[in-house]
Each structure stands twice: as structure tokens, then as C-alpha cells.
């Protein structure tokens, strides 16, 4: 950091409900940061916890606000609207900063690149975590194989690589699925005002909106790490995938900026069919998992086969068990048939 430069204030927005068991680890990781404490606001948006969550948060000097509706998306929006910091980032209760320099590392690009839109960390591997969580954390965004297949990856967006961070440019339709991003608070509020009070908070929508508006660059700061202890066992992973399909996707499709898949794009649909065929051939994803396990010297990466095969099929099953999913599948089938059956006829007619 440049001596004498005043650091911007920032708000860490944390939405919680009965997170007593996790609060000490999270708040300890914030308290250890070298960023000046008087420039950091830790804002706890509580959904009516009945355990010691609020008591613990107060003992760390956090600012507590109430979220009467208890829903996390409403809580995150409320936290953003009430934040006092010039910069804003949200964390979940199951996250922790990896070391004391993370906040400084994320703020540094803002001081050096005046036009910077946002900076973002990566997820780190904690060797003491359960195997499934370790396996997922080898990916910087903690994505499973299906999500990697469906989304733009960070390395596809980098246009300049520096010693401390890389600069990224996100294009419309090609923005990574980023949730934890340090943004200027004023920019987030501008988006919230434009989208209206009915918009349900979706972290990735902010990045997509920036891409659509041509706002750049972003800074990827891989040294700023987060331990995200979200997938401690397979049952939790599958439950989250079910939620992602039925609430995060089907319940909001057409209402969010992030789409993941165009149901009218024949190339994307055919690629998805090929992906489903690939994972259900069983042997190739198993070989890939074994190779990654050897490369990183961690048997936890054998879970990659489970994530590829079971993860994909479980998402597909939940998708087809919902009437909205079946409607989208019919749309996809029609789109593919138009492309494979009608197009040759039209060509012959010419």
C-alpha cells in the first residue's frame, strides 16, 4: 500500500440465522485483518436468531440489524441498503478469511486502478476439511463439474496479469458466476434502485449487469482466500443442488440477469446433451478424478467422479420432476428439432 493514502471504508455484510457454532471462526478471521479496524464495519443482519448468534456478534463490536422476514436474499439487500462503507462485500456465516492480509489485498486494486469496478478473492483448500469440501475448494469459485461446464471461467476473462492480481473484462453473456465481490456500495445501490424493490437478491446478477453495461475492469486477487465450509458431506451437497434447481433457478428463470443456459441456442443445448452423455459413460469422469487426485496428491479429489456423475444426474432429475423444468425441456427439444429436422428441408428447398 502507498504510504499516506487514506484507505476507503468498507462494510462486510453478513446475513445470519442461528449461526452460533460458526460465528467465532468467522468473526475471528475478520478481527485479525490488518485493515484499519476503524475503516471496517461488520454488519450482522439477523433473521431472529434464538441462539447466541447476536450475543457473540455484539462481543466483537458488530453492528446488528434485524431482518424480520428471515429470508437471506432480503437480508443481503437490507444490509447493502444500510451499509455505511464506501466499499461493500458480503460473507456467509460458513466463510472465513484465510489470512490477515485479505482485505488489504482486495482494496489495493481500487487504489491503483481508478476505473476498477470490483475485486474478488478465491476459495482456498483447507486440508483439515472433510474430503468433499476439499475437492470442491480446489476450484477458485468452488464450482462442481456441471457448473464449470455451464459457466465462464475466470481465466477466460483475464487480459492483464500482475504480481498481486489480474485484471479481467467480462463480456455480455460471458461473465463468471461470482458471488463474493468487493464492490463500490454506490454502484450496488444504483443497480438496486434500477431493478426495483421486487427484485430478489442474486449475487451473480451484479456481475452480469456490469458486463451488459460494459463496466470494466475487475481484479482477481488469488492471494485473498476464503475458506468456505459449505459442503461438509454429500447429503448437504445434494440438498443444496436441489435448492439451486428449484428455487435459485426455476423459481427465478426469466427474472434474473444470470441465465447459465440459453434454451434457444442449439449449440449450447447440444453441448449439454453431450455433457450428460459424457458423465454417464462413467469411465472418463472417473479417470479424470483419479488424475486430479494424483496431481494434487489429495485423495479427496476422487470425489470429482461423484460430483460429475451423481451431481449432474441429480440436477437433471430435480429439473424434470418440476413442471417448470419439464416446460423448459420441451422448449429445448423443439429448438433442437427445428435445428436438426427443419433446417435440412429448408436447405433442400433452396
mmCIF file of C-alpha atoms in Angstrom:
data_model
loop_
_atom_site.group_PDB
_atom_site.id
_atom_site.type_symbol
_atom_site.label_atom_id
_atom_site.label_comp_id
_atom_site.label_asym_id
_atom_site.label_seq_id
_atom_site.Cartn_x
_atom_site.Cartn_y
_atom_site.Cartn_z
ATOM 1 C CA UNK A 1 0.000 0.000 0.000
ATOM 2 C CA UNK A 2 1.162 3.532 -0.770
ATOM 3 C CA UNK A 3 2.158 5.368 2.442
ATOM 4 C CA UNK A 4 -0.115 8.271 3.314
ATOM 5 C CA UNK A 5 -3.011 7.105 1.149
ATOM 6 C CA UNK A 6 -6.324 7.082 3.027
ATOM 7 C CA UNK A 7 -7.962 3.694 2.779
ATOM 8 C CA UNK A 8 -11.651 3.583 1.856
ATOM 9 C CA UNK A 9 -14.164 2.463 4.445
ATOM 10 C CA UNK A 10 -15.825 -0.863 3.817
ATOM 11 C CA UNK A 11 -18.793 -2.885 5.044
ATOM 12 C CA UNK A 12 -18.806 -6.651 5.462
ATOM 13 C CA UNK A 13 -22.456 -7.673 5.100
ATOM 14 C CA UNK A 14 -23.346 -10.953 6.857
ATOM 15 C CA UNK A 15 -26.889 -12.353 6.896
ATOM 16 C CA UNK A 16 -27.452 -14.909 9.672
ATOM 17 C CA UNK A 17 -29.997 -17.085 11.451
ATOM 18 C CA UNK A 18 -28.949 -19.337 14.349
ATOM 19 C CA UNK A 19 -25.260 -19.499 13.379
ATOM 20 C CA UNK A 20 -23.847 -19.678 16.923
ATOM 21 C CA UNK A 21 -21.462 -22.527 16.106
ATOM 22 C CA UNK A 22 -19.841 -20.636 13.241
ATOM 23 C CA UNK A 23 -19.693 -17.034 14.401
ATOM 24 C CA UNK A 24 -16.442 -17.173 16.392
ATOM 25 C CA UNK A 25 -14.411 -18.556 13.476
ATOM 26 C CA UNK A 26 -15.871 -16.047 11.015
ATOM 27 C CA UNK A 27 -15.538 -13.002 13.271
ATOM 28 C CA UNK A 28 -12.051 -14.017 14.428
ATOM 29 C CA UNK A 29 -10.962 -14.050 10.782
ATOM 30 C CA UNK A 30 -12.339 -10.526 10.359
ATOM 31 C CA UNK A 31 -10.811 -9.279 13.624
ATOM 32 C CA UNK A 32 -7.332 -10.489 12.597
ATOM 33 C CA UNK A 33 -7.306 -8.373 9.410
ATOM 34 C CA UNK A 34 -4.548 -5.766 9.121
ATOM 35 C CA UNK A 35 -7.041 -3.349 7.546
ATOM 36 C CA UNK A 36 -7.641 -0.464 9.999
ATOM 37 C CA UNK A 37 -10.463 -1.511 12.309
ATOM 38 C CA UNK A 38 -11.995 1.971 12.259
ATOM 39 C CA UNK A 39 -12.445 1.646 8.480
ATOM 40 C CA UNK A 40 -14.317 -1.692 8.686
ATOM 41 C CA UNK A 41 -17.991 -2.081 9.517
ATOM 42 C CA UNK A 42 -19.103 -5.641 10.237
ATOM 43 C CA UNK A 43 -22.855 -5.602 9.704
ATOM 44 C CA UNK A 44 -24.831 -8.577 11.029
ATOM 45 C CA UNK A 45 -28.322 -8.850 9.507
ATOM 46 C CA UNK A 46 -30.110 -11.213 11.864
ATOM 47 C CA UNK A 47 -33.270 -13.109 10.981
ATOM 48 C CA UNK A 48 -34.450 -13.554 14.568
ATOM 49 C CA UNK A 49 -31.857 -15.982 15.897
ATOM 50 C CA UNK A 50 -32.860 -17.862 19.054
ATOM 51 C CA UNK A 51 -29.325 -18.993 19.959
ATOM 52 C CA UNK A 52 -26.248 -16.915 20.906
ATOM 53 C CA UNK A 53 -25.572 -15.575 17.390
ATOM 54 C CA UNK A 54 -26.433 -11.966 18.258
ATOM 55 C CA UNK A 55 -24.686 -12.098 21.653
ATOM 56 C CA UNK A 56 -21.474 -13.368 20.078
ATOM 57 C CA UNK A 57 -21.646 -10.751 17.313
ATOM 58 C CA UNK A 58 -22.060 -7.929 19.821
ATOM 59 C CA UNK A 59 -18.994 -9.142 21.726
ATOM 60 C CA UNK A 60 -16.948 -8.474 18.565
ATOM 61 C CA UNK A 61 -18.364 -4.957 18.193
ATOM 62 C CA UNK A 62 -20.520 -5.777 15.181
ATOM 63 C CA UNK A 63 -23.431 -3.617 14.152
ATOM 64 C CA UNK A 64 -26.672 -5.622 14.434
ATOM 65 C CA UNK A 65 -29.783 -5.002 12.351
ATOM 66 C CA UNK A 66 -32.981 -7.042 12.270
ATOM 67 C CA UNK A 67 -34.332 -8.928 9.254
ATOM 68 C CA UNK A 68 -37.975 -9.638 10.211
ATOM 69 C CA UNK A 69 -38.665 -11.702 7.072
ATOM 70 C CA UNK A 70 -35.703 -14.008 7.757
ATOM 71 C CA UNK A 71 -35.042 -14.681 4.060
ATOM 72 C CA UNK A 72 -31.349 -14.410 3.183
ATOM 73 C CA UNK A 73 -31.925 -12.560 -0.103
ATOM 74 C CA UNK A 74 -33.947 -9.892 1.702
ATOM 75 C CA UNK A 75 -31.304 -9.732 4.427
ATOM 76 C CA UNK A 76 -28.479 -9.143 1.971
ATOM 77 C CA UNK A 77 -30.385 -6.348 0.274
ATOM 78 C CA UNK A 78 -31.191 -4.768 3.633
ATOM 79 C CA UNK A 79 -27.537 -4.944 4.625
ATOM 80 C CA UNK A 80 -26.458 -3.279 1.397
ATOM 81 C CA UNK A 81 -29.015 -0.503 1.816
ATOM 82 C CA UNK A 82 -27.872 0.168 5.401
ATOM 83 C CA UNK A 83 -24.114 -0.180 4.815
ATOM 84 C CA UNK A 84 -22.001 2.843 5.770
ATOM 85 C CA UNK A 85 -18.815 1.754 3.977
ATOM 86 C CA UNK A 86 -17.677 3.114 0.618
ATOM 87 C CA UNK A 87 -16.996 -0.485 -0.420
ATOM 88 C CA UNK A 88 -19.232 -3.481 0.224
ATOM 89 C CA UNK A 89 -18.699 -7.230 0.374
ATOM 90 C CA UNK A 90 -20.888 -9.963 1.776
ATOM 91 C CA UNK A 91 -19.833 -13.117 3.572
ATOM 92 C CA UNK A 92 -21.816 -16.142 4.711
ATOM 93 C CA UNK A 93 -21.513 -17.480 8.239
ATOM 94 C CA UNK A 94 -19.686 -20.577 6.974
ATOM 95 C CA UNK A 95 -16.856 -18.499 5.483
ATOM 96 C CA UNK A 96 -13.538 -17.352 6.944
ATOM 97 C CA UNK A 97 -10.680 -15.225 5.597
ATOM 98 C CA UNK A 98 -7.565 -17.328 5.049
ATOM 99 C CA UNK A 99 -5.052 -14.795 6.438
ATOM 100 C CA UNK A 100 -4.725 -11.295 7.877
ATOM 101 C CA UNK A 101 -3.922 -9.567 4.572
ATOM 102 C CA UNK A 102 -7.076 -10.459 2.623
ATOM 103 C CA UNK A 103 -8.957 -7.158 2.937
ATOM 104 C CA UNK A 104 -5.869 -5.075 2.156
ATOM 105 C CA UNK A 105 -5.176 -7.245 -0.889
ATOM 106 C CA UNK A 106 -8.730 -6.770 -2.174
ATOM 107 C CA UNK A 107 -8.646 -2.999 -1.672
ATOM 108 C CA UNK A 108 -5.217 -2.488 -3.272
ATOM 109 C CA UNK A 109 -6.523 -2.652 -6.892
ATOM 110 C CA UNK A 110 -9.028 0.120 -6.108
ATOM 111 C CA UNK A 111 -6.115 2.392 -5.163
ATOM 112 C CA UNK A 112 -4.111 1.563 -8.288
ATOM 113 C CA UNK A 113 -6.837 1.302 -10.954
ATOM 114 C CA UNK A 114 -9.197 4.296 -10.697
ATOM 115 C CA UNK A 115 -11.750 2.767 -13.072
ATOM 116 C CA UNK A 116 -11.904 -0.545 -11.179
ATOM 117 C CA UNK A 117 -15.432 -1.929 -10.836
ATOM 118 C CA UNK A 118 -14.769 -4.615 -8.240
ATOM 119 C CA UNK A 119 -12.241 -7.084 -6.856
ATOM 120 C CA UNK A 120 -12.804 -10.666 -5.863
ATOM 121 C CA UNK A 121 -10.993 -13.411 -3.904
ATOM 122 C CA UNK A 122 -10.837 -17.155 -4.486
ATOM 123 C CA UNK A 123 -11.789 -20.101 -2.311
ATOM 124 C CA UNK A 124 -8.935 -21.889 -0.578
ATOM 125 C CA UNK A 125 -8.387 -25.534 0.290
ATOM 126 C CA UNK A 126 -8.163 -26.354 3.987
ATOM 127 C CA UNK A 127 -6.564 -29.782 4.314
ATOM 128 C CA UNK A 128 -8.432 -30.337 7.583
ATOM 129 C CA UNK A 129 -11.830 -30.037 5.882
ATOM 130 C CA UNK A 130 -13.938 -33.105 5.014
ATOM 131 C CA UNK A 131 -12.995 -34.629 1.611
ATOM 132 C CA UNK A 132 -15.987 -33.358 -0.389
ATOM 133 C CA UNK A 133 -15.466 -29.758 0.691
ATOM 134 C CA UNK A 134 -11.727 -30.030 -0.073
ATOM 135 C CA UNK A 135 -12.469 -31.414 -3.512
ATOM 136 C CA UNK A 136 -14.747 -28.518 -4.434
ATOM 137 C CA UNK A 137 -12.365 -25.932 -2.975
ATOM 138 C CA UNK A 138 -9.623 -26.756 -5.480
ATOM 139 C CA UNK A 139 -11.710 -24.716 -7.916
ATOM 140 C CA UNK A 140 -11.307 -20.958 -7.274
ATOM 141 C CA UNK A 141 -15.097 -20.449 -7.274
ATOM 142 C CA UNK A 142 -15.841 -23.778 -5.563
ATOM 143 C CA UNK A 143 -17.783 -24.994 -8.606
ATOM 144 C CA UNK A 144 -18.669 -28.598 -9.288
ATOM 145 C CA UNK A 145 -18.018 -30.032 -12.791
ATOM 146 C CA UNK A 146 -21.518 -29.240 -14.104
ATOM 147 C CA UNK A 147 -21.246 -25.594 -13.058
ATOM 148 C CA UNK A 148 -17.789 -25.387 -14.622
ATOM 149 C CA UNK A 149 -19.267 -26.709 -17.841
ATOM 150 C CA UNK A 150 -22.159 -24.232 -17.830
ATOM 151 C CA UNK A 151 -20.314 -21.063 -16.810
ATOM 152 C CA UNK A 152 -17.499 -18.799 -17.943
ATOM 153 C CA UNK A 153 -14.240 -19.398 -16.075
ATOM 154 C CA UNK A 154 -12.039 -16.664 -14.605
ATOM 155 C CA UNK A 155 -9.056 -17.422 -16.838
ATOM 156 C CA UNK A 156 -11.205 -16.812 -19.932
ATOM 157 C CA UNK A 157 -11.681 -13.164 -18.884
ATOM 158 C CA UNK A 158 -8.127 -12.145 -17.866
ATOM 159 C CA UNK A 159 -6.466 -9.550 -20.126
ATOM 160 C CA UNK A 160 -3.609 -8.407 -17.883
ATOM 161 C CA UNK A 161 -1.729 -10.375 -15.248
ATOM 162 C CA UNK A 162 0.188 -8.620 -12.477
ATOM 163 C CA UNK A 163 2.155 -9.759 -9.462
ATOM 164 C CA UNK A 164 -0.659 -9.234 -6.926
ATOM 165 C CA UNK A 165 -3.766 -9.528 -9.092
ATOM 166 C CA UNK A 166 -5.076 -9.995 -12.608
ATOM 167 C CA UNK A 167 -7.393 -7.627 -14.448
ATOM 168 C CA UNK A 168 -10.491 -9.153 -16.026
ATOM 169 C CA UNK A 169 -13.001 -7.941 -18.572
ATOM 170 C CA UNK A 170 -16.451 -9.513 -18.551
ATOM 171 C CA UNK A 171 -18.441 -9.508 -21.782
ATOM 172 C CA UNK A 172 -22.210 -9.691 -22.106
ATOM 173 C CA UNK A 173 -23.191 -13.343 -21.911
ATOM 174 C CA UNK A 174 -19.729 -14.341 -20.676
ATOM 175 C CA UNK A 175 -19.482 -13.284 -17.042
ATOM 176 C CA UNK A 176 -18.188 -15.714 -14.392
ATOM 177 C CA UNK A 177 -20.526 -16.826 -11.612
ATOM 178 C CA UNK A 178 -19.157 -14.546 -8.883
ATOM 179 C CA UNK A 179 -20.818 -14.102 -5.532
ATOM 180 C CA UNK A 180 -18.214 -12.722 -3.131
ATOM 181 C CA UNK A 181 -17.091 -9.458 -4.740
ATOM 182 C CA UNK A 182 -15.869 -6.190 -3.210
ATOM 183 C CA UNK A 183 -17.931 -3.520 -4.990
ATOM 184 C CA UNK A 184 -18.380 0.187 -4.587
ATOM 185 C CA UNK A 185 -21.500 0.466 -2.430
ATOM 186 C CA UNK A 186 -22.864 3.296 -4.569
ATOM 187 C CA UNK A 187 -22.793 1.058 -7.672
ATOM 188 C CA UNK A 188 -24.750 -1.710 -5.950
ATOM 189 C CA UNK A 189 -27.366 0.768 -4.771
ATOM 190 C CA UNK A 190 -27.651 2.172 -8.271
ATOM 191 C CA UNK A 191 -28.455 -1.329 -9.531
ATOM 192 C CA UNK A 192 -30.924 -1.967 -6.713
ATOM 193 C CA UNK A 193 -32.780 1.251 -7.497
ATOM 194 C CA UNK A 194 -32.918 0.369 -11.195
ATOM 195 C CA UNK A 195 -34.189 -3.168 -10.575
ATOM 196 C CA UNK A 196 -36.888 -2.132 -8.094
ATOM 197 C CA UNK A 197 -37.996 -3.481 -4.732
ATOM 198 C CA UNK A 198 -39.412 -6.724 -6.171
ATOM 199 C CA UNK A 199 -36.000 -7.937 -7.382
ATOM 200 C CA UNK A 200 -34.755 -10.877 -5.303
ATOM 201 C CA UNK A 201 -31.081 -10.601 -4.395
ATOM 202 C CA UNK A 202 -28.871 -12.743 -6.594
ATOM 203 C CA UNK A 203 -25.153 -12.149 -6.144
ATOM 204 C CA UNK A 204 -24.214 -13.088 -9.700
ATOM 205 C CA UNK A 205 -26.671 -10.598 -11.226
ATOM 206 C CA UNK A 206 -24.430 -7.672 -10.270
ATOM 207 C CA UNK A 207 -21.536 -9.039 -12.309
ATOM 208 C CA UNK A 208 -23.798 -9.806 -15.281
ATOM 209 C CA UNK A 209 -25.213 -6.278 -15.179
ATOM 210 C CA UNK A 210 -21.685 -4.858 -15.195
ATOM 211 C CA UNK A 211 -20.876 -6.982 -18.247
ATOM 212 C CA UNK A 212 -24.006 -5.806 -20.059
ATOM 213 C CA UNK A 213 -23.152 -2.178 -19.325
ATOM 214 C CA UNK A 214 -19.542 -2.654 -20.403
ATOM 215 C CA UNK A 215 -18.210 -1.759 -16.955
ATOM 216 C CA UNK A 216 -14.598 -2.893 -16.522
ATOM 217 C CA UNK A 217 -12.152 -3.952 -15.269
ATOM 218 C CA UNK A 218 -12.470 -6.332 -12.337
ATOM 219 C CA UNK A 219 -9.480 -7.513 -10.320
ATOM 220 C CA UNK A 220 -8.992 -11.182 -9.471
ATOM 221 C CA UNK A 221 -6.901 -11.403 -6.285
ATOM 222 C CA UNK A 222 -5.949 -15.072 -5.773
ATOM 223 C CA UNK A 223 -3.926 -14.368 -2.627
ATOM 224 C CA UNK A 224 -7.102 -13.200 -0.870
ATOM 225 C CA UNK A 225 -8.503 -16.554 0.171
ATOM 226 C CA UNK A 226 -11.743 -17.694 1.724
ATOM 227 C CA UNK A 227 -12.337 -20.974 3.489
ATOM 228 C CA UNK A 228 -15.926 -21.881 2.670
ATOM 229 C CA UNK A 229 -17.129 -24.807 4.761
ATOM 230 C CA UNK A 230 -20.369 -25.297 2.898
ATOM 231 C CA UNK A 231 -20.250 -28.877 1.615
ATOM 232 C CA UNK A 232 -19.269 -30.943 4.634
ATOM 233 C CA UNK A 233 -20.916 -34.158 3.400
ATOM 234 C CA UNK A 234 -22.630 -35.475 0.243
ATOM 235 C CA UNK A 235 -26.158 -35.132 1.677
ATOM 236 C CA UNK A 236 -25.613 -31.384 2.179
ATOM 237 C CA UNK A 237 -24.259 -31.028 -1.358
ATOM 238 C CA UNK A 238 -27.322 -32.780 -2.834
ATOM 239 C CA UNK A 239 -29.717 -30.704 -0.738
ATOM 240 C CA UNK A 240 -28.049 -27.510 -1.969
ATOM 241 C CA UNK A 241 -28.257 -28.706 -5.579
ATOM 242 C CA UNK A 242 -31.980 -29.343 -5.155
ATOM 243 C CA UNK A 243 -32.408 -25.833 -3.745
ATOM 244 C CA UNK A 244 -30.352 -24.364 -6.577
ATOM 245 C CA UNK A 245 -32.564 -26.045 -9.189
ATOM 246 C CA UNK A 246 -35.992 -25.468 -7.695
ATOM 247 C CA UNK A 247 -35.541 -22.073 -6.062
ATOM 248 C CA UNK A 248 -32.415 -20.396 -7.346
ATOM 249 C CA UNK A 249 -33.105 -21.321 -10.969
ATOM 250 C CA UNK A 250 -36.656 -22.444 -11.794
ATOM 251 C CA UNK A 251 -38.276 -20.043 -9.354
ATOM 252 C CA UNK A 252 -36.447 -17.065 -10.871
ATOM 253 C CA UNK A 253 -35.802 -18.028 -14.507
ATOM 254 C CA UNK A 254 -36.500 -15.033 -16.725
ATOM 255 C CA UNK A 255 -36.311 -12.693 -13.734
ATOM 256 C CA UNK A 256 -32.566 -12.772 -13.141
ATOM 257 C CA UNK A 257 -29.677 -11.473 -15.160
ATOM 258 C CA UNK A 258 -27.692 -14.708 -14.936
ATOM 259 C CA UNK A 259 -29.131 -17.378 -17.239
ATOM 260 C CA UNK A 260 -26.409 -20.103 -17.395
ATOM 261 C CA UNK A 261 -28.044 -21.656 -20.466
ATOM 262 C CA UNK A 262 -29.933 -20.283 -23.461
ATOM 263 C CA UNK A 263 -32.909 -22.513 -24.213
ATOM 264 C CA UNK A 264 -32.971 -21.267 -27.796
ATOM 265 C CA UNK A 265 -29.280 -21.784 -28.504
ATOM 266 C CA UNK A 266 -28.930 -25.113 -30.312
ATOM 267 C CA UNK A 267 -25.158 -25.266 -29.840
ATOM 268 C CA UNK A 268 -25.446 -24.854 -26.073
ATOM 269 C CA UNK A 269 -28.251 -27.420 -25.887
ATOM 270 C CA UNK A 270 -26.317 -29.979 -27.923
ATOM 271 C CA UNK A 271 -23.259 -29.378 -25.750
ATOM 272 C CA UNK A 272 -25.375 -30.084 -22.664
ATOM 273 C CA UNK A 273 -26.623 -33.330 -24.194
ATOM 274 C CA UNK A 274 -23.013 -34.320 -24.896
ATOM 275 C CA UNK A 275 -22.019 -33.449 -21.328
ATOM 276 C CA UNK A 276 -24.798 -35.652 -19.907
ATOM 277 C CA UNK A 277 -23.681 -38.477 -22.190
ATOM 278 C CA UNK A 278 -20.054 -37.977 -21.149
ATOM 279 C CA UNK A 279 -20.650 -38.146 -17.398
ATOM 280 C CA UNK A 280 -22.942 -41.167 -17.728
ATOM 281 C CA UNK A 281 -20.297 -43.075 -19.643
ATOM 282 C CA UNK A 282 -18.789 -43.367 -16.114
ATOM 283 C CA UNK A 283 -15.211 -44.279 -17.021
ATOM 284 C CA UNK A 284 -13.942 -40.906 -18.417
ATOM 285 C CA UNK A 285 -15.012 -38.771 -15.411
ATOM 286 C CA UNK A 286 -13.588 -41.428 -13.093
ATOM 287 C CA UNK A 287 -10.238 -41.319 -14.893
ATOM 288 C CA UNK A 288 -10.226 -37.506 -14.727
ATOM 289 C CA UNK A 289 -10.934 -37.638 -10.973
ATOM 290 C CA UNK A 290 -8.100 -40.101 -10.429
ATOM 291 C CA UNK A 291 -5.688 -37.960 -12.448
ATOM 292 C CA UNK A 292 -6.558 -34.828 -10.455
ATOM 293 C CA UNK A 293 -6.153 -36.776 -7.228
ATOM 294 C CA UNK A 294 -2.631 -37.793 -8.240
ATOM 295 C CA UNK A 295 -1.757 -34.290 -9.465
ATOM 296 C CA UNK A 296 -2.718 -32.610 -6.183
ATOM 297 C CA UNK A 297 -1.706 -35.573 -4.008
ATOM 298 C CA UNK A 298 -5.092 -35.499 -2.333
ATOM 299 C CA UNK A 299 -7.470 -38.486 -2.437
ATOM 300 C CA UNK A 300 -10.339 -36.073 -1.761
ATOM 301 C CA UNK A 301 -10.306 -35.277 -5.490
ATOM 302 C CA UNK A 302 -11.681 -38.753 -6.190
ATOM 303 C CA UNK A 303 -14.976 -37.122 -5.213
ATOM 304 C CA UNK A 304 -14.751 -35.382 -8.591
ATOM 305 C CA UNK A 305 -16.288 -38.510 -10.174
ATOM 306 C CA UNK A 306 -19.231 -38.343 -7.759
ATOM 307 C CA UNK A 307 -19.681 -34.645 -8.463
ATOM 308 C CA UNK A 308 -19.596 -35.200 -12.227
ATOM 309 C CA UNK A 309 -21.892 -38.208 -12.430
ATOM 310 C CA UNK A 310 -24.251 -38.032 -9.465
ATOM 311 C CA UNK A 311 -24.232 -34.231 -9.338
ATOM 312 C CA UNK A 312 -25.285 -33.893 -12.973
ATOM 313 C CA UNK A 313 -27.930 -36.646 -12.842
ATOM 314 C CA UNK A 314 -29.375 -35.338 -9.569
ATOM 315 C CA UNK A 315 -29.755 -31.863 -11.057
ATOM 316 C CA UNK A 316 -31.377 -33.378 -14.144
ATOM 317 C CA UNK A 317 -33.765 -35.449 -12.031
ATOM 318 C CA UNK A 318 -34.836 -32.444 -9.922
ATOM 319 C CA UNK A 319 -35.240 -30.402 -13.082
ATOM 320 C CA UNK A 320 -37.539 -32.951 -14.718
ATOM 321 C CA UNK A 321 -39.556 -33.541 -11.526
ATOM 322 C CA UNK A 322 -40.693 -29.909 -11.608
ATOM 323 C CA UNK A 323 -43.359 -28.834 -14.115
ATOM 324 C CA UNK A 324 -41.385 -25.680 -14.904
ATOM 325 C CA UNK A 325 -38.353 -27.781 -15.729
ATOM 326 C CA UNK A 326 -40.389 -30.045 -17.986
ATOM 327 C CA UNK A 327 -41.718 -26.979 -19.808
ATOM 328 C CA UNK A 328 -38.181 -25.757 -20.444
ATOM 329 C CA UNK A 329 -37.146 -29.248 -21.571
ATOM 330 C CA UNK A 330 -39.989 -29.265 -24.130
ATOM 331 C CA UNK A 331 -38.815 -25.882 -25.359
ATOM 332 C CA UNK A 332 -35.286 -27.224 -25.712
ATOM 333 C CA UNK A 333 -36.489 -30.302 -27.599
ATOM 334 C CA UNK A 334 -38.473 -28.177 -30.044
ATOM 335 C CA UNK A 335 -35.452 -25.939 -30.554
ATOM 336 C CA UNK A 336 -33.252 -28.944 -31.308
ATOM 337 C CA UNK A 337 -35.803 -30.497 -33.664
ATOM 338 C CA UNK A 338 -36.160 -27.245 -35.581
ATOM 339 C CA UNK A 339 -32.406 -27.134 -35.963
ATOM 340 C CA UNK A 340 -31.867 -30.785 -36.948
ATOM 341 C CA UNK A 341 -35.035 -31.581 -38.926
ATOM 342 C CA UNK A 342 -36.389 -28.421 -40.483
ATOM 343 C CA UNK A 343 -33.116 -26.825 -41.463
ATOM 344 C CA UNK A 344 -32.103 -29.603 -43.921
ATOM 345 C CA UNK A 345 -35.528 -29.377 -45.547
ATOM 346 C CA UNK A 346 -35.174 -25.644 -45.945
ATOM 347 C CA UNK A 347 -31.724 -26.143 -47.387
ATOM 348 C CA UNK A 348 -33.019 -28.695 -49.892
ATOM 349 C CA UNK A 349 -35.850 -26.356 -50.861
ATOM 350 C CA UNK A 350 -33.327 -23.712 -51.813
#
